[in-house]
N, C-alpha and C. Protein backbone atom coordinates (compact mmCIF):
# COMPACT_ATOMS: atom_id res chain seq x y z
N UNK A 1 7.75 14.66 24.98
CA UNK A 1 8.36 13.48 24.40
C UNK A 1 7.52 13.01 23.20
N UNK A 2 8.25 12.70 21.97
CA UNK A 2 7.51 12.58 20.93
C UNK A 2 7.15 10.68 20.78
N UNK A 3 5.51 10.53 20.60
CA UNK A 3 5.68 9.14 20.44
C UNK A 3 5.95 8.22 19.41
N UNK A 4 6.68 6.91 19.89
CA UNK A 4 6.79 5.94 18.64
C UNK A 4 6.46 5.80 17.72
N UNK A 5 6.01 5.52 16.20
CA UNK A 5 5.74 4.77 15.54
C UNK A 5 5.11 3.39 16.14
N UNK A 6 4.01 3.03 15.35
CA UNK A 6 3.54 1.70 15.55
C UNK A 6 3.50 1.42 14.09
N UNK A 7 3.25 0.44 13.37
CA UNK A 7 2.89 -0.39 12.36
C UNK A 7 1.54 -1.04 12.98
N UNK A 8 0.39 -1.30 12.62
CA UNK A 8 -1.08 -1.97 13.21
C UNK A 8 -1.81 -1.99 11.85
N UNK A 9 -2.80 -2.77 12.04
CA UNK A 9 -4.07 -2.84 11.25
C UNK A 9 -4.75 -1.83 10.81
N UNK A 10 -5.41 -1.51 10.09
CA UNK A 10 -6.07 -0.50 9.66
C UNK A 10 -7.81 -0.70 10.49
N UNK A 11 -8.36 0.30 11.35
CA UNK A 11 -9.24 0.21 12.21
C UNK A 11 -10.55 1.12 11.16
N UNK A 12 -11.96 0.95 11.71
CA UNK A 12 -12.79 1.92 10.82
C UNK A 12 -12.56 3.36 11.59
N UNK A 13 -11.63 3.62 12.65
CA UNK A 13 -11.27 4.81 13.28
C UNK A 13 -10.88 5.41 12.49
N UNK A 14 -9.77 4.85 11.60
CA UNK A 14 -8.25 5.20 10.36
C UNK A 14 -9.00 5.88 9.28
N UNK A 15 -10.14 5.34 8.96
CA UNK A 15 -10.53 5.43 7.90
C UNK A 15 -10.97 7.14 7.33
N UNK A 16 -10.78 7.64 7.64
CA UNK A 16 -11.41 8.92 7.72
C UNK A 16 -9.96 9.36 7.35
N UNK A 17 -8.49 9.36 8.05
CA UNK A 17 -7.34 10.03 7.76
C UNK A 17 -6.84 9.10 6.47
N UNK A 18 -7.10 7.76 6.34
CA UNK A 18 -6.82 7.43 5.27
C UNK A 18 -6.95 7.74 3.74
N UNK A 19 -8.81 8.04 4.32
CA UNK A 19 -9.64 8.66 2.88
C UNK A 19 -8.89 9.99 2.49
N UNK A 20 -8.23 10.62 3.30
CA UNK A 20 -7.72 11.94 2.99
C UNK A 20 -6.51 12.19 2.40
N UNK A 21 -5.68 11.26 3.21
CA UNK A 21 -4.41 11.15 2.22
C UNK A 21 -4.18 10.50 0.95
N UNK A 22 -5.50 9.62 0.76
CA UNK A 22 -5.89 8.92 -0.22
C UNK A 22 -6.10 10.01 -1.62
N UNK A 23 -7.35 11.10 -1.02
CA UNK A 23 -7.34 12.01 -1.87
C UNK A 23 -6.27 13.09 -2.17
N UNK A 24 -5.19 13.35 -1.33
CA UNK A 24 -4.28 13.97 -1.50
C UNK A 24 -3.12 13.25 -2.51
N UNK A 25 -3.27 11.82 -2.83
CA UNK A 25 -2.51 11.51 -3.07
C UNK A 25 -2.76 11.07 -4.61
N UNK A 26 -3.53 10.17 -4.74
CA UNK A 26 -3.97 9.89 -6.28
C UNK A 26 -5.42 10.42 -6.97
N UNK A 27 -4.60 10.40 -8.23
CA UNK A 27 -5.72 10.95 -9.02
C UNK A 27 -7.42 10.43 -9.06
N UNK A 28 -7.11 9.00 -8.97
CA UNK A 28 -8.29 8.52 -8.87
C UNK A 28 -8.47 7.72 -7.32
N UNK A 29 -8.65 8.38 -6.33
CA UNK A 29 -8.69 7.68 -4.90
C UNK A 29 -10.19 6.91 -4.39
N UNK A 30 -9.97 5.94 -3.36
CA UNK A 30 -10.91 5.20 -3.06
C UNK A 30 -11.79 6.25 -2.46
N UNK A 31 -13.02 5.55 -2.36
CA UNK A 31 -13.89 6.59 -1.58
C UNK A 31 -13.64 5.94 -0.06
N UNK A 32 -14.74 6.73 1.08
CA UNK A 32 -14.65 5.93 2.24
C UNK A 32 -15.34 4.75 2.58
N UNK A 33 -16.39 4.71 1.74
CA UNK A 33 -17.01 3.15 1.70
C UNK A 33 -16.03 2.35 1.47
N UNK A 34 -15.49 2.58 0.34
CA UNK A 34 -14.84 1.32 -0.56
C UNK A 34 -13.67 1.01 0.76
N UNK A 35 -12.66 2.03 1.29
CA UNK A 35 -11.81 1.74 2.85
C UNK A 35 -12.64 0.89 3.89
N UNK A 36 -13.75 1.46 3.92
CA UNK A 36 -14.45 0.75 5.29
C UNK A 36 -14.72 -0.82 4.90
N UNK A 37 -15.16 -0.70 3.48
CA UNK A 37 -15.27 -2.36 2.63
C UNK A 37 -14.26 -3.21 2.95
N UNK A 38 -12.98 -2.74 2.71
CA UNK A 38 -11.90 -3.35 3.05
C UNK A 38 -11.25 -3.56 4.33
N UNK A 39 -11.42 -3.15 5.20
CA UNK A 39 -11.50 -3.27 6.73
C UNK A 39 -12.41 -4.23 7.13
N UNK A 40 -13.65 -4.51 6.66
CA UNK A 40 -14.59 -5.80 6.88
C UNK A 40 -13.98 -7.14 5.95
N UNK A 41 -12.88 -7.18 5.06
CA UNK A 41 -13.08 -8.28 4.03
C UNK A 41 -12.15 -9.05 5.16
N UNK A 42 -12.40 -10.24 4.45
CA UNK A 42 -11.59 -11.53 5.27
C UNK A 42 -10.33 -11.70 4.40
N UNK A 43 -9.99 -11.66 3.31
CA UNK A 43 -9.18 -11.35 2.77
C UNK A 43 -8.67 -10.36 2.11
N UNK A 44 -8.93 -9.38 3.13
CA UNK A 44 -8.11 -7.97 2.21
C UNK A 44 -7.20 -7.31 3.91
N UNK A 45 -5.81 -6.97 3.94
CA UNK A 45 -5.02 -6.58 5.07
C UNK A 45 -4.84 -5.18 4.76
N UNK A 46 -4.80 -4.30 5.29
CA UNK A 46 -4.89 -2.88 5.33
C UNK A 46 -4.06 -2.67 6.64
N UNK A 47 -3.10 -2.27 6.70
CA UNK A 47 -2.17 -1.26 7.87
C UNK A 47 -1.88 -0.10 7.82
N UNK A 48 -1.83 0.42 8.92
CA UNK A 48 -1.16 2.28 9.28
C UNK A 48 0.51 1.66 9.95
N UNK A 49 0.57 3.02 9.45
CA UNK A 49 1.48 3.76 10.54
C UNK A 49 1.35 5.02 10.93
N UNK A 50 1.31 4.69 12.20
CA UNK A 50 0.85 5.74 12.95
C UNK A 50 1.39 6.46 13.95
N UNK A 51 1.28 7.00 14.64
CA UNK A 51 2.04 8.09 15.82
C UNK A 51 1.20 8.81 16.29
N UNK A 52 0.97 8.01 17.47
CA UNK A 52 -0.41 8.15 18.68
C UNK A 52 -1.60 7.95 17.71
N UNK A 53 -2.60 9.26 17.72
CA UNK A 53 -3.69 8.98 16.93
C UNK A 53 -3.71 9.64 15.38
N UNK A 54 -2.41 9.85 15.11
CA UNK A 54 -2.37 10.38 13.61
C UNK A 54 -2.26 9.29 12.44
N UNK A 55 -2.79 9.04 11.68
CA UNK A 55 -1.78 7.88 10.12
C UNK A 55 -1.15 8.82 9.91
N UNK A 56 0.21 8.27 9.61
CA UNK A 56 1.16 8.95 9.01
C UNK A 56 1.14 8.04 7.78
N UNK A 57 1.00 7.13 7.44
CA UNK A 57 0.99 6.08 6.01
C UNK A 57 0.16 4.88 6.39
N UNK A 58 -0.40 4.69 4.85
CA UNK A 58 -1.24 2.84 4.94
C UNK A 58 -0.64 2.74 3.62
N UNK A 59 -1.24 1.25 4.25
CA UNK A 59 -1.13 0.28 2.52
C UNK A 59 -1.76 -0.81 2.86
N UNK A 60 -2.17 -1.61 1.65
CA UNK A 60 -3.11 -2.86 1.96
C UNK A 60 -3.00 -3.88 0.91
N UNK A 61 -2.94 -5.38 1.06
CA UNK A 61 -3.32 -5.97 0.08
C UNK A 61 -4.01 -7.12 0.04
N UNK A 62 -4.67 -7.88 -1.30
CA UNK A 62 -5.71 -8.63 -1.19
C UNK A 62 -4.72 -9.89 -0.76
N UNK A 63 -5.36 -10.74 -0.20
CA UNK A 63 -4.43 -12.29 -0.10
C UNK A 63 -5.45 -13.02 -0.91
N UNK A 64 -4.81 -13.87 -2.50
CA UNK A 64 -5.87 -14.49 -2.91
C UNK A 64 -4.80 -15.60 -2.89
N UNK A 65 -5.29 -16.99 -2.30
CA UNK A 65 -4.67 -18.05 -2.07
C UNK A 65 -2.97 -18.08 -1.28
N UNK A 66 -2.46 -17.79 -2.34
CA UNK A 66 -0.19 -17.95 -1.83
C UNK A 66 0.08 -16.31 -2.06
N UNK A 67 -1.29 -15.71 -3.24
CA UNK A 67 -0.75 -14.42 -3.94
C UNK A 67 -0.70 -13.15 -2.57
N UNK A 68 0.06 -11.85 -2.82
CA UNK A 68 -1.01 -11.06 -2.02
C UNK A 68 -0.64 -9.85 -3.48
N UNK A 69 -1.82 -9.27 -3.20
CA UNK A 69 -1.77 -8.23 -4.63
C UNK A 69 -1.72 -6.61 -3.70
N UNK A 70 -0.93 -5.77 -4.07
CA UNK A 70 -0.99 -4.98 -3.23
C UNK A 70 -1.62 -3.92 -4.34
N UNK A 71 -2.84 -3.40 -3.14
CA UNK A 71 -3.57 -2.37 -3.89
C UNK A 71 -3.23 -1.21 -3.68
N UNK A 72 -2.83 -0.34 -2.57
CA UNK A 72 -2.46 0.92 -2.47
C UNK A 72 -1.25 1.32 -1.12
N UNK A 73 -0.02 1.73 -1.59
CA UNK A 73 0.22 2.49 -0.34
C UNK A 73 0.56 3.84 -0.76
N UNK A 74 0.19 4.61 0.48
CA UNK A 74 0.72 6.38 0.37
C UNK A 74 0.90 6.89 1.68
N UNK A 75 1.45 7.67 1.70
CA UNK A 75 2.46 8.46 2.49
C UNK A 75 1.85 9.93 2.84
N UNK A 76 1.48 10.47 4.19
CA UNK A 76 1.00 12.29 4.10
C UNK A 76 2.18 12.76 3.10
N UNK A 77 1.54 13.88 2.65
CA UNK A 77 2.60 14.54 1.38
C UNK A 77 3.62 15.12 2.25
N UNK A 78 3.32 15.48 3.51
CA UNK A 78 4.18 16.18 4.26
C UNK A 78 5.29 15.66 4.60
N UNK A 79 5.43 14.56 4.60
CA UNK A 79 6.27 13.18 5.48
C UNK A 79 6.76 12.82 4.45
N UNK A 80 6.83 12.94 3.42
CA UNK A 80 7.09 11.95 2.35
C UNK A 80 8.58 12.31 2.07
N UNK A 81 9.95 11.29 1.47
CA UNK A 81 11.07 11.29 1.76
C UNK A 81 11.71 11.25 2.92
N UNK A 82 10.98 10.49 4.22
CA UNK A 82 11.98 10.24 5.06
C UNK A 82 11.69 8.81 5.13
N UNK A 83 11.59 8.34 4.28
CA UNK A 83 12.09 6.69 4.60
C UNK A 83 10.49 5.81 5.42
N UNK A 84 9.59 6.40 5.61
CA UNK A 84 8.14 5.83 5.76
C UNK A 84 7.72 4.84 4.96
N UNK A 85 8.20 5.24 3.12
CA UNK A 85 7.18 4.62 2.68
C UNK A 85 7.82 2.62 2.47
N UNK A 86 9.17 3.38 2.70
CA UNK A 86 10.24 2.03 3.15
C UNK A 86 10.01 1.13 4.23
N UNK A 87 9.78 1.90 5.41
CA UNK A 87 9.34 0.91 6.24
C UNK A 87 7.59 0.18 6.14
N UNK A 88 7.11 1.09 5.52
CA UNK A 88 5.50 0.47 5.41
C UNK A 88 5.98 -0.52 4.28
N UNK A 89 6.32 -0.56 3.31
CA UNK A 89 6.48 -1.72 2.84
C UNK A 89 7.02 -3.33 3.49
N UNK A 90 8.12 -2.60 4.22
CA UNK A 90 9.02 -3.79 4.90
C UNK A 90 7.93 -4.34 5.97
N UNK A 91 7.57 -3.57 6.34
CA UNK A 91 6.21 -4.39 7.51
C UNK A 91 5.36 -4.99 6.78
N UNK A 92 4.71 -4.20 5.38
CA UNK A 92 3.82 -5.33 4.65
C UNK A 92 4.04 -6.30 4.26
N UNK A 93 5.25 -6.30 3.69
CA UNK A 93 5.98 -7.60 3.42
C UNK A 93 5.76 -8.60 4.69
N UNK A 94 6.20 -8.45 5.81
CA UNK A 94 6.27 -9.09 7.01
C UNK A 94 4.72 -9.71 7.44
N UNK A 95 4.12 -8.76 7.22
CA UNK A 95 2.53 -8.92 7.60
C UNK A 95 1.82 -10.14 6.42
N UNK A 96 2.24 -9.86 5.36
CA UNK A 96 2.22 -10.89 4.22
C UNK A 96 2.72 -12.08 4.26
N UNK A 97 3.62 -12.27 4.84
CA UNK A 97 4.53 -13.69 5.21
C UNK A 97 3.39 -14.57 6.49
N UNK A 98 3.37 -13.51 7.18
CA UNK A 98 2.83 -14.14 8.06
C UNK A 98 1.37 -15.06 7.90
N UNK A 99 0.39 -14.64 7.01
CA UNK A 99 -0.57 -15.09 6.46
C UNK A 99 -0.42 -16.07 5.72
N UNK A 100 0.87 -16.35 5.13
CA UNK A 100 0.70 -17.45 4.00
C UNK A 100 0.70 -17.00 2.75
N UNK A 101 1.23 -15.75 2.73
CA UNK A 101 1.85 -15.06 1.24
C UNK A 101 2.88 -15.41 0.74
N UNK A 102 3.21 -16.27 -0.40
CA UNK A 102 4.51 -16.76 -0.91
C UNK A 102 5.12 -15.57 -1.71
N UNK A 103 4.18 -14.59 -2.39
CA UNK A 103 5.07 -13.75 -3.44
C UNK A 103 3.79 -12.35 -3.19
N UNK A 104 4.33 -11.71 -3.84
CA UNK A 104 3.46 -10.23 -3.93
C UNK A 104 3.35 -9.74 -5.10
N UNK A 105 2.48 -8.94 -5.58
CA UNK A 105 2.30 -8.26 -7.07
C UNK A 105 1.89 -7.24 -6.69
N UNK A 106 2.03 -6.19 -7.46
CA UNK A 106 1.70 -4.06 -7.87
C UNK A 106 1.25 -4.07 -9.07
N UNK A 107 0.48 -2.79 -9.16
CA UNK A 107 0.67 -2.19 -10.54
C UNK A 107 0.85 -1.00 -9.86
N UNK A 108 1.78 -0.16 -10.98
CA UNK A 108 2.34 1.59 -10.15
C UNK A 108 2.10 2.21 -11.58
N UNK A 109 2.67 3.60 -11.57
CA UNK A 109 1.82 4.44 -12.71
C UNK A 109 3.53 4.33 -13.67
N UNK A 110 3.67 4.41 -14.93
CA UNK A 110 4.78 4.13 -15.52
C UNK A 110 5.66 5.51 -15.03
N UNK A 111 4.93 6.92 -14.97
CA UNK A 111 5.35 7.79 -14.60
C UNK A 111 5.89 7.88 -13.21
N UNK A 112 5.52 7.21 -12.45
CA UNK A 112 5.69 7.21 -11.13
C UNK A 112 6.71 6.49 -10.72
N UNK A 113 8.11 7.10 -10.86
CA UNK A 113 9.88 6.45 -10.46
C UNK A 113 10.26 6.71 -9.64
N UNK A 114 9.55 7.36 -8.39
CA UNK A 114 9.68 6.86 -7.27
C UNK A 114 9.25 5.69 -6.56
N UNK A 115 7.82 5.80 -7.15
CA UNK A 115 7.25 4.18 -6.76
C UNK A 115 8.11 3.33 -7.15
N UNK A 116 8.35 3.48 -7.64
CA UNK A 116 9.25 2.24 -8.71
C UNK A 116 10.32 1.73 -7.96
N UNK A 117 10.96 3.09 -7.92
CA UNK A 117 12.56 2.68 -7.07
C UNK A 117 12.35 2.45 -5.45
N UNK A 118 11.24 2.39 -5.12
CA UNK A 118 10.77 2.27 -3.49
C UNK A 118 10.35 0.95 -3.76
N UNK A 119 9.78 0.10 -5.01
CA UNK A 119 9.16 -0.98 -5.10
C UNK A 119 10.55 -1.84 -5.37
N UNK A 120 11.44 -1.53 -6.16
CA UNK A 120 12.79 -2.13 -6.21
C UNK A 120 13.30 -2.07 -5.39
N UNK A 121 13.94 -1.35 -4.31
CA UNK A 121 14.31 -1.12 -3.23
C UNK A 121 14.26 -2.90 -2.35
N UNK A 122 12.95 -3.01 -2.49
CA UNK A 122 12.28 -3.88 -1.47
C UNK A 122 12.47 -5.24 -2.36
N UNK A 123 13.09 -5.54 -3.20
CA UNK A 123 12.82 -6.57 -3.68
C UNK A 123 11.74 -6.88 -5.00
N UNK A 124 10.96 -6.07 -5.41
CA UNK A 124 10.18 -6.03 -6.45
C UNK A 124 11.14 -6.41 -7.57
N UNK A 125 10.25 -6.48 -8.87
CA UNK A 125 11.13 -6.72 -9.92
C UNK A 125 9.94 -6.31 -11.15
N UNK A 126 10.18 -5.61 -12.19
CA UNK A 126 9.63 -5.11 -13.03
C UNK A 126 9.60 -6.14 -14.04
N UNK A 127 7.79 -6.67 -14.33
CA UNK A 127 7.59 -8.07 -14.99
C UNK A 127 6.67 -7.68 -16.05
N UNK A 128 6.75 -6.40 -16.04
CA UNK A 128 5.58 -6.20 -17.68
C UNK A 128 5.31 -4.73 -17.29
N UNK A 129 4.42 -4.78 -18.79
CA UNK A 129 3.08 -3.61 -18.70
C UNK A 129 1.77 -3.92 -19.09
N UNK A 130 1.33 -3.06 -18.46
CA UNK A 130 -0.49 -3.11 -18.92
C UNK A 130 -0.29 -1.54 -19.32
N UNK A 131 -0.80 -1.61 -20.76
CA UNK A 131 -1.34 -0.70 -21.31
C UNK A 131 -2.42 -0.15 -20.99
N UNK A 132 -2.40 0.98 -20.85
CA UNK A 132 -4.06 2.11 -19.96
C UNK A 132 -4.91 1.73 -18.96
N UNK A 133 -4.08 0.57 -17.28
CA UNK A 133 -4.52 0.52 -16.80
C UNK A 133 -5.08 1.14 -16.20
N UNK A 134 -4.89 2.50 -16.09
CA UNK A 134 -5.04 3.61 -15.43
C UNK A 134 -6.36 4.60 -15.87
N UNK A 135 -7.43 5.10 -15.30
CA UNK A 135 -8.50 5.89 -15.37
C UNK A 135 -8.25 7.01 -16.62
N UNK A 136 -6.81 7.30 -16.81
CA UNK A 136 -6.84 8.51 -17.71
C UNK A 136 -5.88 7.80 -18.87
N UNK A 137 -5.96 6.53 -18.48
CA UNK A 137 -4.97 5.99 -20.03
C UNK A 137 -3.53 5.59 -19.92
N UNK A 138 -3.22 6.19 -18.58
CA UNK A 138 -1.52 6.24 -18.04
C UNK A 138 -1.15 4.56 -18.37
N UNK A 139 -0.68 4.07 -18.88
CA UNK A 139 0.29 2.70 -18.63
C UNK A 139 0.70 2.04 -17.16
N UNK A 140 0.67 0.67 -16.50
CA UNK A 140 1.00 0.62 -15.45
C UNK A 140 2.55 -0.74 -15.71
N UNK A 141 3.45 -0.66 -14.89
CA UNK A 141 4.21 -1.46 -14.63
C UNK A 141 3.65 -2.45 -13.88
N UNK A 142 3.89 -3.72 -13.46
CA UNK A 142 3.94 -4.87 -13.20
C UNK A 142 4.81 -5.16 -12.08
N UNK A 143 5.14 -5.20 -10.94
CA UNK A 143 6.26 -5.66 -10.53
C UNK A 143 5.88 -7.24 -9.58
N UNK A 144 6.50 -7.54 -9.02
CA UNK A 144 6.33 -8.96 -8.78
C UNK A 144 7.67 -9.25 -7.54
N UNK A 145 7.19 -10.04 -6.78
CA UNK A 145 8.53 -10.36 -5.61
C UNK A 145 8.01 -11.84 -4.65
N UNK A 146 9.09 -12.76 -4.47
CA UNK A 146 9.30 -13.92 -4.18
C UNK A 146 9.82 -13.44 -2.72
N UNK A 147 10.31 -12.32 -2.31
CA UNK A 147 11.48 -12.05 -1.75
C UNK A 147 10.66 -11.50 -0.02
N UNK A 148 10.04 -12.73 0.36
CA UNK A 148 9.41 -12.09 1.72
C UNK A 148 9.99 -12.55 3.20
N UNK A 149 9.70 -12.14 4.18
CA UNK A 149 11.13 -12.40 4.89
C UNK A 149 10.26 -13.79 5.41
């Protein structure tokens, strides 16, 4: 029998499958300090999803006052297109409300239209650019959302 899905916190257990899909996933990825950093902050939320003892996806974001800024989510490459990175959002969102998050903010890579349309999906809304936010110069979008349950 295959088990559930959970949505949970991000533990310093996680951190090790996180760092990996982390590196599988972006060009410029956190190290494992900088994960374990964020697992100790008082204002920074980090969640899995998981299935038993595997991450199958995280994401995390800072809560500064009403804001929450979301710094990273990703998906195993393996898993990716069945609708994961949809529900990790919809739980962050949820997990965000619950704290006292009025709105949320991203930056995603301009190239990156899946992010995009997974960040629209959810209610995001495309509110600018930053020119070469990105380590190699890439441009980032802006998105922004009021829209938490």
């Amino acid at each position: 029998m295959k088990r559930a899905m959970e949505f949970d916190r991000m533990r310093m257990q996680d951190v090790a499958q996180v760092a990996a899909i982390e590196r599988d996933t972006f060009a410029e990825p956190w190290s494992v300090s900088a994960l374990e950093a964020e697992v100790r902050r008082d204002n920074s939320y980090y969640a899995v999803l998981r299935q038993g003892d595997t991450v199958l996806a995280y994401g995390g974001f800072w809560k500064v006052l009403e804001e929450g800024q979301i710094t990273n989510i990703a998906v195993r490459r393996e898993l990716r297109g069945q609708g994961l990175g949809d529900l990790l959002v919809k739980s962050m969102k949820k997990l965000a409300a619950s704290v006292g998050v009025e709105r949320m903010t991203l930056e995603v890579r301009v190239s990156n239209t899946a992010a995009q349309r997974l960040y629209e999906k959810n209610g995001f809304v495309n509110a600018g650019r930053r020119p070469g936010f990105y380590g190699d110069g890439e441009d980032a979008y802006i998105y922004w959302t009021g829209d938490l349950p």
